[in-house]
CSV table of N, CA and C in Angstrom, one decimal:
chain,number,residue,atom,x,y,z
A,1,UNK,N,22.0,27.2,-0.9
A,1,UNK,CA,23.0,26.3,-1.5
A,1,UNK,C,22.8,26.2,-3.0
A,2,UNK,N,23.8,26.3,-4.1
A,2,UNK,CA,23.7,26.1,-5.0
A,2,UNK,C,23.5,24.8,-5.6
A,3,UNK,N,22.8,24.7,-6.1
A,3,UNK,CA,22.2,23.3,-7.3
A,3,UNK,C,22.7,23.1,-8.6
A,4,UNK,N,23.5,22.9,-9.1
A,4,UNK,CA,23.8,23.0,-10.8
A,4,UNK,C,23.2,21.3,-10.9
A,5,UNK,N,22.4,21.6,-11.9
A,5,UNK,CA,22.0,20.2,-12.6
A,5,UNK,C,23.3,19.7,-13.4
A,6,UNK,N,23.0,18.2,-13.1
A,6,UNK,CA,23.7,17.0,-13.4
A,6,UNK,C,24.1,17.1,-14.8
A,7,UNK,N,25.0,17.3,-15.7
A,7,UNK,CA,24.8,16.7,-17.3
A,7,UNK,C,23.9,15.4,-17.7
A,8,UNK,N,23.6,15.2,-18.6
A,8,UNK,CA,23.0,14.2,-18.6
A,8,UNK,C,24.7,12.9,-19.6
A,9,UNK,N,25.1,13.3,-19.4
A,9,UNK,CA,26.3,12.8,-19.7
A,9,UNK,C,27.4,12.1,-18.3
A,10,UNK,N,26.7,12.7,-16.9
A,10,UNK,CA,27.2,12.4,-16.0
A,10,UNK,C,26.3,12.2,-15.0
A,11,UNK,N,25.3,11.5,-15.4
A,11,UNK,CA,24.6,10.7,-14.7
A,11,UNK,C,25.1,9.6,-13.9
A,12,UNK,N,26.0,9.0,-14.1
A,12,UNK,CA,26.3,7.7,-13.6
A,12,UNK,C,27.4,7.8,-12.2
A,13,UNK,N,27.7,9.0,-12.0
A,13,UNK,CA,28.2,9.8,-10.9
A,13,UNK,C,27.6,9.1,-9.4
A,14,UNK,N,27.8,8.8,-8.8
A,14,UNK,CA,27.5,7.9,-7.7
A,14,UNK,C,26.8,9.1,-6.7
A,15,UNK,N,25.6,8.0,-6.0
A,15,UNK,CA,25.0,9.1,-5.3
A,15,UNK,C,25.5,9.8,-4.1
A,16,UNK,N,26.5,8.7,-3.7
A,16,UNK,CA,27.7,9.5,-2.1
A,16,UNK,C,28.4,10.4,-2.8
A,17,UNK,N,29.0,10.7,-3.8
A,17,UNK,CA,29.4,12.2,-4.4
A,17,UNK,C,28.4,13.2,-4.2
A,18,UNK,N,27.4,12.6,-4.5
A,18,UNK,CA,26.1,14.1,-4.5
A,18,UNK,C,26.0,14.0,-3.2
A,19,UNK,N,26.1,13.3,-2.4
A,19,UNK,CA,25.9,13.7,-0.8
A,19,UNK,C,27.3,14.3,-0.3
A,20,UNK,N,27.9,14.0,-0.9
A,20,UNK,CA,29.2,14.5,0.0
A,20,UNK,C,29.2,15.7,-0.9
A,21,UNK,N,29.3,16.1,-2.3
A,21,UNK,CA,28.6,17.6,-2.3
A,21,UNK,C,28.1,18.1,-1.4
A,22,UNK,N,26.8,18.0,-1.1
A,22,UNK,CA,26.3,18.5,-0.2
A,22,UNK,C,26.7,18.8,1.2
A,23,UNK,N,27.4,17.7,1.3
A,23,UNK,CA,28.1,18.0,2.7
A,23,UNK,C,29.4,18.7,2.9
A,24,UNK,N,30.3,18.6,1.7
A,24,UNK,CA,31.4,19.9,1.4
A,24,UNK,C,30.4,21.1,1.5
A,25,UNK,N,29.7,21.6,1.0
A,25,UNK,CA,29.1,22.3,0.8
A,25,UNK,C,28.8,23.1,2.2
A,26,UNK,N,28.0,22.1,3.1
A,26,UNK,CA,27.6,22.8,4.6
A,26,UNK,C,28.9,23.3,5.2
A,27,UNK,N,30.1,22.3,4.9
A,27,UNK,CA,31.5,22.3,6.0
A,27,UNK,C,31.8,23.6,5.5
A,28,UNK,N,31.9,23.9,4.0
A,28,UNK,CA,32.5,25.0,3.8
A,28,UNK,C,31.9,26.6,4.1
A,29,UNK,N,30.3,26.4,3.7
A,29,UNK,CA,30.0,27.4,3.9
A,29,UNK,C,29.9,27.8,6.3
A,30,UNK,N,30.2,26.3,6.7
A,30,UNK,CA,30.1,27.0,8.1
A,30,UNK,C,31.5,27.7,8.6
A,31,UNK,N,32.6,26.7,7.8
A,31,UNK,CA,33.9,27.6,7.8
A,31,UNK,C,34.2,28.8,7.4
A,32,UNK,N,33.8,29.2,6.0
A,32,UNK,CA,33.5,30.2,5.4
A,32,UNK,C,32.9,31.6,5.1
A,33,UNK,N,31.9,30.9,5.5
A,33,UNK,CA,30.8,31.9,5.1
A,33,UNK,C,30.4,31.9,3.5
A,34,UNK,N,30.8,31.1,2.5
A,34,UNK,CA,30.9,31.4,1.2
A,34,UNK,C,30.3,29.8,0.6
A,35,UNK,N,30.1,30.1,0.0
A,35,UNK,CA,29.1,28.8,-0.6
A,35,UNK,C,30.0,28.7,-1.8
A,36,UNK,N,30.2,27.5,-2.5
A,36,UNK,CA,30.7,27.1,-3.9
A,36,UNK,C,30.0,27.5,-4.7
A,37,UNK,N,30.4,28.0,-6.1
A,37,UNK,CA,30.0,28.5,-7.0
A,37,UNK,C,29.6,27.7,-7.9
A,38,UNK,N,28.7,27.8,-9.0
A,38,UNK,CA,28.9,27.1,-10.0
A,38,UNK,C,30.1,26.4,-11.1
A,39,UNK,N,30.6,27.1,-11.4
A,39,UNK,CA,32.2,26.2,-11.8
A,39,UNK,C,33.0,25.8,-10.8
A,40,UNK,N,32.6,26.3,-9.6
A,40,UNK,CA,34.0,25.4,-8.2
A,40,UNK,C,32.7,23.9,-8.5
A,41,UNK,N,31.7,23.8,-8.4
A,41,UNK,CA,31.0,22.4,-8.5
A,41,UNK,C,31.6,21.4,-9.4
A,42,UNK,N,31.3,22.3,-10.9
A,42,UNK,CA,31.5,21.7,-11.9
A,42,UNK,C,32.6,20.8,-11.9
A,43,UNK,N,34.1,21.6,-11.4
A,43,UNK,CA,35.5,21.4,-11.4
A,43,UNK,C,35.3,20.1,-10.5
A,44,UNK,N,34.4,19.9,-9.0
A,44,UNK,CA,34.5,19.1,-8.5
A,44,UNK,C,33.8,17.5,-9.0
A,45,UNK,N,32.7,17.8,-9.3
A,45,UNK,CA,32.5,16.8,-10.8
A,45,UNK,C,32.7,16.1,-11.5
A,46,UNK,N,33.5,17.1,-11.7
A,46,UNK,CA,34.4,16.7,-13.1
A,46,UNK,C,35.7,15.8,-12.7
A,47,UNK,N,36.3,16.7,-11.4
A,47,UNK,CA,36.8,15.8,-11.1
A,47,UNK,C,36.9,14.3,-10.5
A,48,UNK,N,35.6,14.4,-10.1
A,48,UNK,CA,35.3,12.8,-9.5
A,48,UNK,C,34.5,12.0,-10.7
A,49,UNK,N,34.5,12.4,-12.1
A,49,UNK,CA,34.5,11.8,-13.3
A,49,UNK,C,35.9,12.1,-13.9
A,50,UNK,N,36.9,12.0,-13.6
A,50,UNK,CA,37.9,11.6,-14.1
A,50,UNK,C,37.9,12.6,-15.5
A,51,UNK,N,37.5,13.2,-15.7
A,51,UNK,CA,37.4,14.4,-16.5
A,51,UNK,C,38.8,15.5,-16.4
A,52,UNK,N,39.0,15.9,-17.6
A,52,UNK,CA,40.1,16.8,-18.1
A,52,UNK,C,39.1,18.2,-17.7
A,53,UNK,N,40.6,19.7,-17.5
A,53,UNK,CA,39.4,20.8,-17.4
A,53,UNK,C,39.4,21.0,-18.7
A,54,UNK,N,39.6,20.8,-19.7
A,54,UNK,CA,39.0,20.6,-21.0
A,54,UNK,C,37.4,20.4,-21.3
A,55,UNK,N,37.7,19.2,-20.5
A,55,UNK,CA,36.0,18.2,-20.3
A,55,UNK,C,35.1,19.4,-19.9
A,56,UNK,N,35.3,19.3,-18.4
A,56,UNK,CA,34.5,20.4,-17.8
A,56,UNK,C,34.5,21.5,-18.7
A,57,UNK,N,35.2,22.0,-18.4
A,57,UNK,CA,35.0,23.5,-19.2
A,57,UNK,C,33.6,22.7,-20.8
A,58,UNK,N,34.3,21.9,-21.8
A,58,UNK,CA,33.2,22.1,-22.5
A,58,UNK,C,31.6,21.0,-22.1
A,59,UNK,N,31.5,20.6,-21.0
A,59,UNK,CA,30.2,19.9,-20.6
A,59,UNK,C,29.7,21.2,-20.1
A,60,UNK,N,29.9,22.3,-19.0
A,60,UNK,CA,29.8,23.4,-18.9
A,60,UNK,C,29.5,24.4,-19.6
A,61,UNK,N,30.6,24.8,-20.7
A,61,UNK,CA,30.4,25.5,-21.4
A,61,UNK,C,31.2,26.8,-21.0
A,62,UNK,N,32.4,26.7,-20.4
A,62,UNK,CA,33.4,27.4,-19.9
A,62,UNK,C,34.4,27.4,-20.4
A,63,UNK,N,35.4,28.2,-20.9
A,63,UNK,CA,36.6,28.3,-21.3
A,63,UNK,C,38.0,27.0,-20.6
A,64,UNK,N,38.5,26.5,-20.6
A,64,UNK,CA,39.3,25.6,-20.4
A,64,UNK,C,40.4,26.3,-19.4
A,65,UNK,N,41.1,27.3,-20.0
A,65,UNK,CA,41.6,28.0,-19.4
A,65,UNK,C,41.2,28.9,-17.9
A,66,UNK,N,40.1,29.2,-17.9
A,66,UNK,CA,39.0,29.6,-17.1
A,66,UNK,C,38.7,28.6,-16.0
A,67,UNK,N,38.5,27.0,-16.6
A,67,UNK,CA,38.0,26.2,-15.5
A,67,UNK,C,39.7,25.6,-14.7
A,68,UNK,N,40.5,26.2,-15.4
A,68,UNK,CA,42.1,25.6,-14.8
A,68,UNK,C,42.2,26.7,-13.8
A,69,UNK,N,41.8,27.8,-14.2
A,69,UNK,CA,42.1,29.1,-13.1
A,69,UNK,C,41.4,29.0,-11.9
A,70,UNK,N,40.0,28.3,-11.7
A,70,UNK,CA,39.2,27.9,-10.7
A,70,UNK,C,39.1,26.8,-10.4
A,71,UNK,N,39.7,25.8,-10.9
A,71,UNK,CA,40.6,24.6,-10.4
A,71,UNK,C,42.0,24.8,-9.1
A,72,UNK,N,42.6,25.8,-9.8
A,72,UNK,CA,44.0,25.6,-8.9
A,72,UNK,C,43.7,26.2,-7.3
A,73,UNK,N,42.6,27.4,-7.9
A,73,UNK,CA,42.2,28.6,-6.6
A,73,UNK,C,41.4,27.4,-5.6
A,74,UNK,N,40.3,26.6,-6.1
A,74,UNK,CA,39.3,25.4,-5.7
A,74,UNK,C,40.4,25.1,-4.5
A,75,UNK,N,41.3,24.6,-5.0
A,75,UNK,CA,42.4,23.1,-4.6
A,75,UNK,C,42.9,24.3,-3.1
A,76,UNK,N,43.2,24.7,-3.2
A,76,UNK,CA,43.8,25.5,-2.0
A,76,UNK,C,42.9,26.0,-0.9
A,77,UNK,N,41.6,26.8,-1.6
A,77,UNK,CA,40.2,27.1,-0.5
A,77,UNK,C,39.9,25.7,0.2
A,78,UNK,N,39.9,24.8,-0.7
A,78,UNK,CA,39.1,23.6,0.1
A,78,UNK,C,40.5,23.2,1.3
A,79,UNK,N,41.5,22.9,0.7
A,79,UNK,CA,42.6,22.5,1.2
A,79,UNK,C,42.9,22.9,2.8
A,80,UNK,N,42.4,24.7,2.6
A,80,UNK,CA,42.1,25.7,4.6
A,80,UNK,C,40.9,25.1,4.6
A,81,UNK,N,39.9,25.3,4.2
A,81,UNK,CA,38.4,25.2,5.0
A,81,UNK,C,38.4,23.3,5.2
A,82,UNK,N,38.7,22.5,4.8
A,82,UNK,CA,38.7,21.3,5.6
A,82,UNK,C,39.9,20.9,6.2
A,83,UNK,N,41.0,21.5,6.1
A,83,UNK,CA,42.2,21.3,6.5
A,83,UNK,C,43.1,19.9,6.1
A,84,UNK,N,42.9,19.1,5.1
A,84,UNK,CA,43.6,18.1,4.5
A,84,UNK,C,43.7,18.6,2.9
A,85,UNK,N,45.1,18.5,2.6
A,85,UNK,CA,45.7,18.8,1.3
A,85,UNK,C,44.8,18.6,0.3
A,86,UNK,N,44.3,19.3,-0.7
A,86,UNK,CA,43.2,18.7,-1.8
A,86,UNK,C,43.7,18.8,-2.8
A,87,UNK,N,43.8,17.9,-4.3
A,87,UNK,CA,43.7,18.1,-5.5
A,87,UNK,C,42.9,17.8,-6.2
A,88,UNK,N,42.9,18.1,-7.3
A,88,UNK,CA,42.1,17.1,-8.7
A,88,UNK,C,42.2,15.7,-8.5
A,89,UNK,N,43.0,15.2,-8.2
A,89,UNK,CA,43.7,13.6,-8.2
A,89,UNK,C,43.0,13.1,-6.7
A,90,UNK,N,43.0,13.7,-5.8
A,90,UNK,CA,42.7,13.1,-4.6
A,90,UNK,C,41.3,13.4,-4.1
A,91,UNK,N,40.5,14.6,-4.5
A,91,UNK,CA,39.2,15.1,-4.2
A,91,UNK,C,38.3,14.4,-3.9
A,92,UNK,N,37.9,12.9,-4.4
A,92,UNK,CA,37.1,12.1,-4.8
A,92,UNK,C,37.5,11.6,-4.1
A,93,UNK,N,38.3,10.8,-3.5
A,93,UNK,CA,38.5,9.9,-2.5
A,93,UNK,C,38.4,10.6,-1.5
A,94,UNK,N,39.0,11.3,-0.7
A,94,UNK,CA,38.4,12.7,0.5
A,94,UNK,C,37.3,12.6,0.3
A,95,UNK,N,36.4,13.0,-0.3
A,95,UNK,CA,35.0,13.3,-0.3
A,95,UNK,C,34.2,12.1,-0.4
A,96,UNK,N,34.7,10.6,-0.5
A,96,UNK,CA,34.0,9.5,-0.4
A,96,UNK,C,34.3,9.0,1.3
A,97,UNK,N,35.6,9.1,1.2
A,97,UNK,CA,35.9,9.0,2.8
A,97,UNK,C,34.6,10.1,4.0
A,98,UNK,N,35.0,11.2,3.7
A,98,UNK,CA,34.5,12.2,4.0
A,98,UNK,C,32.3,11.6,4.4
A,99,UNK,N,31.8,10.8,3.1
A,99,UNK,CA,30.6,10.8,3.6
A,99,UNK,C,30.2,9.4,4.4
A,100,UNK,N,31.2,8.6,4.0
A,100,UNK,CA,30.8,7.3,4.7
A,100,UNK,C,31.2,7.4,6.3
């Protein structure tokens, strides 16, 4: 499983996100076969900080453009492998529903 450390700018990120990371994480790789990458994380992150891919991309240190291109691809993979519609906008709630 991949681990990308926390920013220290997004510390305050609630600990049922980092569990339900983890648990996207299991669902997808048992669906898949494929584990989330480092910027598919970040994107997710980011997005449950209310963060622009602007944000991300520079807390990262990724092109903007780059974190939009693995944003849109993100939203669709998760969308088959858990089978409920995902976005940026809705990710965070799914995945809080999802751990409780």
């Amino acid at each position: 499983m991949v681990h990308l450390p926390v920013p220290l700018s997004d510390r305050h990120i609630s600990m049922n996100i980092e569990e339900g990371l983890e648990l996207l994480q299991s669902v997808v790789f048992a669906k898949t076969h494929q584990h989330l990458h480092n910027l598919q994380i970040a994107v997710l992150r980011g997005s449950c900080d209310n963060q622009s891919y602007e944000e991300i991309a520079e807390t990262y240190c990724f092109s903007a453009a780059h974190a939009k291109r693995v944003g849109a691809k993100l939203w669709d993979f998760l969308s088959q492998a858990i089978g409920v519609k995902v976005n940026k906008k809705n990710f965070c709630t799914i995945l809080e529903r999802k751990v409780k």
